[in-house]
Coordinates of N, CA and C in Angstrom, one line a residue:
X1 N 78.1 -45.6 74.4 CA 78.6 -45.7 73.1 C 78.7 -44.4 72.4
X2 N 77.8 -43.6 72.5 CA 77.9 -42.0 72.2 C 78.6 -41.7 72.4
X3 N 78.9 -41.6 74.2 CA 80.5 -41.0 74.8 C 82.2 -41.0 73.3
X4 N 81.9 -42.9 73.9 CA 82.8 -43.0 72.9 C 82.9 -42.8 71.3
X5 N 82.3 -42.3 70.7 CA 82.1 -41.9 68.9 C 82.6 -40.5 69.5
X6 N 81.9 -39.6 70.3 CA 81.8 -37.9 70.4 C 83.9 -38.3 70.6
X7 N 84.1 -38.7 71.6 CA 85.7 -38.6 71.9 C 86.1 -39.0 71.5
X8 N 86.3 -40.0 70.6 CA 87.3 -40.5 69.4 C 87.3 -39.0 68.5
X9 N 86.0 -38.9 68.1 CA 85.5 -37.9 67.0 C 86.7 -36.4 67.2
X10 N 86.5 -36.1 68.3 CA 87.1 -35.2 69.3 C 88.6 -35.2 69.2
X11 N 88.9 -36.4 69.2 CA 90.5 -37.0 69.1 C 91.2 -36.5 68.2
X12 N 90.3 -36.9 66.8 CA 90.4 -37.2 65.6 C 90.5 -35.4 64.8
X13 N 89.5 -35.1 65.5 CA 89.8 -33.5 65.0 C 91.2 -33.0 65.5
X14 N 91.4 -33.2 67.2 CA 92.8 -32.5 68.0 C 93.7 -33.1 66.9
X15 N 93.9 -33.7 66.8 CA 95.1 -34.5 66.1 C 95.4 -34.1 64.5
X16 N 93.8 -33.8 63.7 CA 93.8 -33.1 62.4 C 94.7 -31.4 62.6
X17 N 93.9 -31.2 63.5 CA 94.4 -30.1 63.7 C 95.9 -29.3 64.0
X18 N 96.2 -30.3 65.1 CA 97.4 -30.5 65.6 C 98.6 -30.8 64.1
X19 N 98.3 -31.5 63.4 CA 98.9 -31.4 62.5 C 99.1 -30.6 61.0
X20 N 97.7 -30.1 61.2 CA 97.5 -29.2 60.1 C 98.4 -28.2 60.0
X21 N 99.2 -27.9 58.8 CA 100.0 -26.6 58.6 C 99.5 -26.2 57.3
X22 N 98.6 -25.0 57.5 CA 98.5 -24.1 56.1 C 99.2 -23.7 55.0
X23 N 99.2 -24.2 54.0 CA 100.2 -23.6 53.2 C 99.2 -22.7 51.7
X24 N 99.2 -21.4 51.8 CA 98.5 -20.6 50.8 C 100.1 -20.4 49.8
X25 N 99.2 -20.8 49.0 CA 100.2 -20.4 47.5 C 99.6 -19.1 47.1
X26 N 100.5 -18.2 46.2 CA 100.2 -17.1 45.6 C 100.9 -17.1 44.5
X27 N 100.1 -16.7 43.3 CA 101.1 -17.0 42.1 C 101.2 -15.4 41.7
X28 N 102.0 -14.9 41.3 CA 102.2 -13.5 40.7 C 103.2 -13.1 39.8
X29 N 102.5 -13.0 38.7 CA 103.2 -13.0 37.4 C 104.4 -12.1 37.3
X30 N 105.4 -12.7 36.7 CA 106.9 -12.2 37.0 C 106.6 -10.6 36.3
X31 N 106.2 -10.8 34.6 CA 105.5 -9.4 33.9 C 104.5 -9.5 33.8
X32 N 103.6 -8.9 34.6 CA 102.3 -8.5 34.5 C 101.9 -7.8 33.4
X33 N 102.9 -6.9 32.3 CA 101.9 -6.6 31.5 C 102.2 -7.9 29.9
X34 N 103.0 -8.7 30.2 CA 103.2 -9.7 29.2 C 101.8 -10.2 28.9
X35 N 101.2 -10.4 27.8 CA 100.0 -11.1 27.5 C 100.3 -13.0 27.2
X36 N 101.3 -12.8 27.0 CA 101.9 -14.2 26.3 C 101.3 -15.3 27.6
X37 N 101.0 -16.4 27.3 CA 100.3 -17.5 27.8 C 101.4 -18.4 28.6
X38 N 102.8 -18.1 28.0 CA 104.3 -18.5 28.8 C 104.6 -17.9 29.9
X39 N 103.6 -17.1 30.5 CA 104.4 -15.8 31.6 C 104.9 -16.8 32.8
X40 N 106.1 -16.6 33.7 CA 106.4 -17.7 34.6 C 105.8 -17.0 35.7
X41 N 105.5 -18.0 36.7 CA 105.0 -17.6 38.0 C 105.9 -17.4 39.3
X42 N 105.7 -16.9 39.9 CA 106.5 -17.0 41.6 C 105.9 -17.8 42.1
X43 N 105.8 -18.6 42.8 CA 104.8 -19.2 44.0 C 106.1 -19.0 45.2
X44 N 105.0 -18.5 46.3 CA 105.6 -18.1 47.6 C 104.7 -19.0 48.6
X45 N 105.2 -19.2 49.3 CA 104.6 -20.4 50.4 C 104.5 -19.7 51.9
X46 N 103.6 -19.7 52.5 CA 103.4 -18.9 53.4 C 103.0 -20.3 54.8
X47 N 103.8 -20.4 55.9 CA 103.2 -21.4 56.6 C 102.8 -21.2 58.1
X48 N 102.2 -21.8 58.6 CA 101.8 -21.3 60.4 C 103.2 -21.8 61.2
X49 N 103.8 -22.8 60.5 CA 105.0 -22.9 61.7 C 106.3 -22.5 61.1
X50 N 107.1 -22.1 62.1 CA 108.0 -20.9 61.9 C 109.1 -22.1 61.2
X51 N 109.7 -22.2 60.4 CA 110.9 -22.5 60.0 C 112.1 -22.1 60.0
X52 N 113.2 -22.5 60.9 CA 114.5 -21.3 60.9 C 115.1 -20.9 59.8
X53 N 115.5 -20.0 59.4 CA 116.1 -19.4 57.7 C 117.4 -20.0 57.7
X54 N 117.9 -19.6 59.3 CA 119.4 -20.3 58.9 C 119.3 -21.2 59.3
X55 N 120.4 -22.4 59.6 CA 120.9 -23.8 59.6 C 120.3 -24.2 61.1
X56 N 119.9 -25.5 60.9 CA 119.6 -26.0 62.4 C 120.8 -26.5 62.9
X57 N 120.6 -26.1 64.0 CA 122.2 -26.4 64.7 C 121.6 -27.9 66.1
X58 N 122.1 -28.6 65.9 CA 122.2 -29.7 66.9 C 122.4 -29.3 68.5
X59 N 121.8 -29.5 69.4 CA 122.1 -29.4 70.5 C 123.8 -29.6 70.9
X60 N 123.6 -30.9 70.7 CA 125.7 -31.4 71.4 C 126.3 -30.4 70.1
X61 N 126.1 -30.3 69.0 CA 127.3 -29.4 68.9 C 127.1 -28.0 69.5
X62 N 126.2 -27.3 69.3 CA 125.8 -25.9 70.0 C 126.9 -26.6 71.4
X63 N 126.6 -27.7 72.0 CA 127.1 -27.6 73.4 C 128.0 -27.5 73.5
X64 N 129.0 -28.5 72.5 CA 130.1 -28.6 72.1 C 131.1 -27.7 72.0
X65 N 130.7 -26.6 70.8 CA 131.3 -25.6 70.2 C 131.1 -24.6 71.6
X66 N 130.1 -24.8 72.0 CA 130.1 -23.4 73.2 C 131.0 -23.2 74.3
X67 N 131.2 -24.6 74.6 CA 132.0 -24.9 76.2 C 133.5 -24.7 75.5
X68 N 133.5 -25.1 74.3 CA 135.1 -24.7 73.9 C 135.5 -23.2 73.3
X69 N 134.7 -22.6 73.1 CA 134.6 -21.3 73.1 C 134.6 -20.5 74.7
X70 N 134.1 -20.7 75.3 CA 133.9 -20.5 76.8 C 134.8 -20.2 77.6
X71 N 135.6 -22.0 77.5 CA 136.9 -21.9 78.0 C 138.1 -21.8 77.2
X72 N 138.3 -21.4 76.2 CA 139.4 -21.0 75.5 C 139.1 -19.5 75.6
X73 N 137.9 -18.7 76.0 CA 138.3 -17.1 76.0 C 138.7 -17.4 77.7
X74 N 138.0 -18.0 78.5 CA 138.6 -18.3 79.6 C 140.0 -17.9 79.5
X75 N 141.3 -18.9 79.2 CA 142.1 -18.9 79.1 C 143.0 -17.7 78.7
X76 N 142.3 -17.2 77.7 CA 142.8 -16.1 76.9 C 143.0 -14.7 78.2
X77 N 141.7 -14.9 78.9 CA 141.4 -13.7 80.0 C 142.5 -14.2 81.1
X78 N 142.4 -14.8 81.3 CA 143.5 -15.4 82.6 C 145.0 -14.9 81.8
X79 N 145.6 -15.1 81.1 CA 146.8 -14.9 80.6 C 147.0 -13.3 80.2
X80 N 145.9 -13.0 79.6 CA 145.6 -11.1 79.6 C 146.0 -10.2 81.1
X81 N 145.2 -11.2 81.9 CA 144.8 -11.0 83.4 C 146.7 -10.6 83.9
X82 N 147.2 -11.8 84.1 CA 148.5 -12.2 84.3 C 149.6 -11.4 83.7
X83 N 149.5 -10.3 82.5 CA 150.9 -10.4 81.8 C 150.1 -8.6 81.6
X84 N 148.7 -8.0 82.2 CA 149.0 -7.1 81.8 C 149.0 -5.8 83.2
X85 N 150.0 -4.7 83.0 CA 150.1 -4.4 84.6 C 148.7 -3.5 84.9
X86 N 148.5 -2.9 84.2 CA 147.2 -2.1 84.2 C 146.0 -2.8 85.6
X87 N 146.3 -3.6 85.1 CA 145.2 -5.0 85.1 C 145.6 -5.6 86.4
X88 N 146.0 -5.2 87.8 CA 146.7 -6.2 89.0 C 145.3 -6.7 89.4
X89 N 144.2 -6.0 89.7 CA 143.1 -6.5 91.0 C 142.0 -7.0 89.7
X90 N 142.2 -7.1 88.8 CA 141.4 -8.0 87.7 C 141.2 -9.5 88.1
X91 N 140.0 -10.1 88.2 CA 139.2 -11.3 88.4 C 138.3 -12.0 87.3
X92 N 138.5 -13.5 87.4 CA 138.0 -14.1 85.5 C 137.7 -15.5 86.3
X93 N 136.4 -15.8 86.9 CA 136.0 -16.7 87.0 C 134.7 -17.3 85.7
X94 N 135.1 -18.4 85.4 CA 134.2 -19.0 84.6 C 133.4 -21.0 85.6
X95 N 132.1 -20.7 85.3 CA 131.3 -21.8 85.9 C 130.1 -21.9 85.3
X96 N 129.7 -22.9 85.2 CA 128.0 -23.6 84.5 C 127.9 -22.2 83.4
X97 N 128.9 -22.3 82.5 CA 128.4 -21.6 81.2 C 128.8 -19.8 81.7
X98 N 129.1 -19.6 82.4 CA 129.0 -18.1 82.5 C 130.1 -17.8 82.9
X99 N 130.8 -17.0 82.3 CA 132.3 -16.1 81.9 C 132.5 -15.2 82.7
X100 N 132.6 -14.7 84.3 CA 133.0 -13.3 84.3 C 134.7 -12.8 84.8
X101 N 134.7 -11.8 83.9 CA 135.8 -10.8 83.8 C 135.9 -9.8 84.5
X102 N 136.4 -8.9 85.7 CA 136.1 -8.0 86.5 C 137.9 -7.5 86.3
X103 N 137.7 -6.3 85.3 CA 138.6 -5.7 85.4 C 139.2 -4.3 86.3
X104 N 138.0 -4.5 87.5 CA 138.4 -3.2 88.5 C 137.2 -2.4 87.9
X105 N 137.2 -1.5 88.9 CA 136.0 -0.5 88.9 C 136.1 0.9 87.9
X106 N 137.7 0.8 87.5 CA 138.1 1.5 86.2 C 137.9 1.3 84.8
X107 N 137.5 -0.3 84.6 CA 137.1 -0.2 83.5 C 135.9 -1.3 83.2
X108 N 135.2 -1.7 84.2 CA 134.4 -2.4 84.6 C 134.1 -4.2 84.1
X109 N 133.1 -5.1 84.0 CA 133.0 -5.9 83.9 C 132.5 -6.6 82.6
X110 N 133.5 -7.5 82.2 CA 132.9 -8.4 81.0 C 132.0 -9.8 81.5
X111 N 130.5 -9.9 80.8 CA 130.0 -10.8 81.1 C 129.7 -11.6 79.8
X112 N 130.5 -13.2 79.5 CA 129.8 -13.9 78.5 C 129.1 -15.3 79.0
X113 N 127.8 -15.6 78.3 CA 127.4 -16.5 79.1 C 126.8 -17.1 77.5
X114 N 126.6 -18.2 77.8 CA 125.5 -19.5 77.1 C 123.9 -19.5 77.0
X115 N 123.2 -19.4 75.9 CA 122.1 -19.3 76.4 C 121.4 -20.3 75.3
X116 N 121.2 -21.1 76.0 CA 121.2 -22.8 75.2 C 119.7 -23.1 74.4
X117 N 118.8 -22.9 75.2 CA 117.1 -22.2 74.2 C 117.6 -21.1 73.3
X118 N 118.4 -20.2 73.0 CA 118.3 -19.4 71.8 C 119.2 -20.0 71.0
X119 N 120.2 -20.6 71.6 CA 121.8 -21.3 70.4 C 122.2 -20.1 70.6
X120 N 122.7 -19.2 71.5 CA 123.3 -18.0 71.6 C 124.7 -18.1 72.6
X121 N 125.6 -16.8 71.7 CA 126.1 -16.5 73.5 C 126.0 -14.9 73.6
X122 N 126.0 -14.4 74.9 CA 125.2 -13.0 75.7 C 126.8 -13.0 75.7
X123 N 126.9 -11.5 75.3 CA 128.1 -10.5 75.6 C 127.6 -9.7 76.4
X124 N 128.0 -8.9 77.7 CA 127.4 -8.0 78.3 C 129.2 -7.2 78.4
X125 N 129.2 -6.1 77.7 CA 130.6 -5.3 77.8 C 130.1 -3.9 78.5
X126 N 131.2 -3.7 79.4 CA 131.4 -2.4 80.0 C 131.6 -1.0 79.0
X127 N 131.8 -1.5 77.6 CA 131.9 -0.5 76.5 C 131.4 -0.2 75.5
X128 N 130.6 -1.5 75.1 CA 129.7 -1.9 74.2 C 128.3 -1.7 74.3
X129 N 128.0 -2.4 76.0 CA 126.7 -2.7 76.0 C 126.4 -4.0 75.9
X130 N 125.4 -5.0 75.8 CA 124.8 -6.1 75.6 C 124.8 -6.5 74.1
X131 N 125.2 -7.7 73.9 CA 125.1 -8.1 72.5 C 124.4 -9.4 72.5
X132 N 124.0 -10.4 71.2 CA 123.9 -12.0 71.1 C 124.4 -12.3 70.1
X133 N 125.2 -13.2 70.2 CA 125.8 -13.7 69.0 C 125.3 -15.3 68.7
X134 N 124.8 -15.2 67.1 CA 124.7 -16.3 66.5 C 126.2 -17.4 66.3
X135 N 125.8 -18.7 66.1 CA 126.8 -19.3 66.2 C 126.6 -19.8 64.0
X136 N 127.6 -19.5 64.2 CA 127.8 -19.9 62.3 C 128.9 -21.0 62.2
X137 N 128.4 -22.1 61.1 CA 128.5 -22.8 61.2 C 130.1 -23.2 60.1
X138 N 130.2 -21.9 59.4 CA 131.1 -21.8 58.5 C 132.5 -22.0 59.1
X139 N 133.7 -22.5 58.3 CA 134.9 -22.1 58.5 C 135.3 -22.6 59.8
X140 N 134.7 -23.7 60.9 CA 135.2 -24.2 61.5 C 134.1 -23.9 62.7
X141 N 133.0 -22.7 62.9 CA 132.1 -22.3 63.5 C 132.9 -21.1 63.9
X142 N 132.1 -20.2 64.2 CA 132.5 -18.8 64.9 C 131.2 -18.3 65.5
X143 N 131.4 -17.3 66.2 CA 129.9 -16.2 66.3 C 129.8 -15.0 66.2
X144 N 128.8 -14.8 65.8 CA 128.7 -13.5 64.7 C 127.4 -12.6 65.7
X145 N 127.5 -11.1 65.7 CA 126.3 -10.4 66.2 C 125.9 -10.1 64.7
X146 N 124.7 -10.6 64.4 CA 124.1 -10.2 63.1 C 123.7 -9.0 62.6
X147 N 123.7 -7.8 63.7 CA 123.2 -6.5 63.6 C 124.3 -5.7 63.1
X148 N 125.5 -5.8 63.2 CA 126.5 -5.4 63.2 C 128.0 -6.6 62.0
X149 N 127.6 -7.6 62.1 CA 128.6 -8.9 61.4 C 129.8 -8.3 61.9
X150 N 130.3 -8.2 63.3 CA 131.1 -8.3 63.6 C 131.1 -9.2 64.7
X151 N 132.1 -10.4 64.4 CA 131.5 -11.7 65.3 C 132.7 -11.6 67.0
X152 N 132.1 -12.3 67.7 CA 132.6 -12.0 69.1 C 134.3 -11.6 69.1
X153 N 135.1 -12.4 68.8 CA 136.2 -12.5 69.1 C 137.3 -11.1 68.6
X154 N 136.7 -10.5 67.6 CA 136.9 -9.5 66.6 C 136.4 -8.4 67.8
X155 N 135.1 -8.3 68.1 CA 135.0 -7.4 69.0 C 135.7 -6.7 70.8
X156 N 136.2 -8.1 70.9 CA 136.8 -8.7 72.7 C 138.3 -7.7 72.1
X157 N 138.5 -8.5 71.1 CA 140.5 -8.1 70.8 C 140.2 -6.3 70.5
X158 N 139.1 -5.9 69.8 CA 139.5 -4.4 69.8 C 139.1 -3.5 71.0
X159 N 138.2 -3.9 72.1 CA 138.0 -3.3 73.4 C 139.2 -3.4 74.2
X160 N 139.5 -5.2 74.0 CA 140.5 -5.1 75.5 C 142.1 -4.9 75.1
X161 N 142.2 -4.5 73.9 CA 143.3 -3.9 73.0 C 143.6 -2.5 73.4
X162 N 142.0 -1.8 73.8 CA 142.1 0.1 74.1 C 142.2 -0.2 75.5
X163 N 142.3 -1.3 76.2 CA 142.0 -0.7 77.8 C 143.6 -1.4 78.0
X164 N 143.9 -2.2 77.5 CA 145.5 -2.8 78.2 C 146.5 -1.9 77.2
X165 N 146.0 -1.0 76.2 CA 146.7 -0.5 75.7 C 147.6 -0.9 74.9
X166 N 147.6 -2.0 74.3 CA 148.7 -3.3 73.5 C 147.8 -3.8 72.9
X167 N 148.5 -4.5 71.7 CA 147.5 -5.1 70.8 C 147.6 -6.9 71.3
X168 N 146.2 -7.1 71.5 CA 145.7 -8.6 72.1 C 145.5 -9.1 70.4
X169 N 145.2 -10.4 70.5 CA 145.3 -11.7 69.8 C 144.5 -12.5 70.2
X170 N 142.8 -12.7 69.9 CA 142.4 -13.1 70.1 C 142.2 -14.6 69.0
X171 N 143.2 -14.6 68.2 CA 143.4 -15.8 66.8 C 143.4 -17.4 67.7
X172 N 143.8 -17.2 68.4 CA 144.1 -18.1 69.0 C 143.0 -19.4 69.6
X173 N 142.1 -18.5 70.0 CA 140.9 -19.4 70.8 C 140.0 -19.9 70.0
X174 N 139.2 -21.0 70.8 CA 138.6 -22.0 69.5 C 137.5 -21.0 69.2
X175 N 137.2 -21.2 67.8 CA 136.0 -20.8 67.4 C 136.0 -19.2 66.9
X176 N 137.1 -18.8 67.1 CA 137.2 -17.4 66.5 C 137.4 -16.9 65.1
X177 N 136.8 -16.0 64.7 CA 137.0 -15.6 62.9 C 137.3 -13.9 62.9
X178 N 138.8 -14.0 62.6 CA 138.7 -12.4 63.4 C 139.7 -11.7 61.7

């Protein structure tokens, strides 16, 4: 009977615990040297679990928005591929989320891919470097590198604009804010 009291008891804490989220208030006076008894307060809330700042985004749409993003730059690259001469031994396979672009050893490889635990998509450019882009929810969705707020599609049309030498149009494909 002990057993059982000690492990319930046991239970009862995991579970307190488990649900416990701290929340310290701090009040700090807007004018600290105001004497007046009206002074208004800040209260700032400080918690143990992380809450995202921006918008929670749903899995099916994250999935949604991604695979039509994917394959609409898909498409875009195939018809780039096709119509530009620079460009003959260029290769654009897209499969399970991952984009590659192989524009020859002259001006090397675009990689975009899906990366479904962060709600991201990975730009890996031959010119750029590595990027991630947030998916925003605004204006129909787009995605945005937040270090920079210049969102994917805006970036794709001014690289592959200097390498085919013509001005590309990336307006076209889903999800773009250019």
């Amino acid at each position: 009977m002990f057993r059982s009291i000690l492990r319930t008891s046991r239970w009862l804490v995991r579970k307190q615990i488990n649900n416990f989220t701290p929340i310290v208030a701090k009040q700090v006076p807007v004018n600290p040297v105001s004497k007046n008894s009206n002074t208004l307060f800040i209260v700032r809330k400080f918690s143990a679990t992380s809450q995202p700042t921006d918008q929670i985004i749903e899995q099916a749409v994250f999935e949604e928005i991604c695979n039509e993003t994917l394959e609409s730059l898909c498409e875009c690259f195939e018809e780039l591929v096709e119509q530009a001469p620079n460009l003959k031994g260029a290769d654009v396979t897209y499969s399970d989320g991952v984009l590659t672009v192989s524009l020859g050893s002259s001006y090397g490889t675009y990689v975009i891919n899906r990366q479904t635990p962060n709600k991201q998509i990975w730009l890996s450019s031959p010119l750029s470097g590595p990027k991630r882009y947030d998916l925003v929810l605004k204006n129909g969705g787009y995605w945005l590198y937040k270090h920079d707020g210049v969102t994917l599609h805006k970036l794709l049309q001014e690289e592959l604009s200097k390498i085919v030498e013509n001005e590309i149009d990336f307006k076209k494909c889903s999800h773009s804010l250019i």
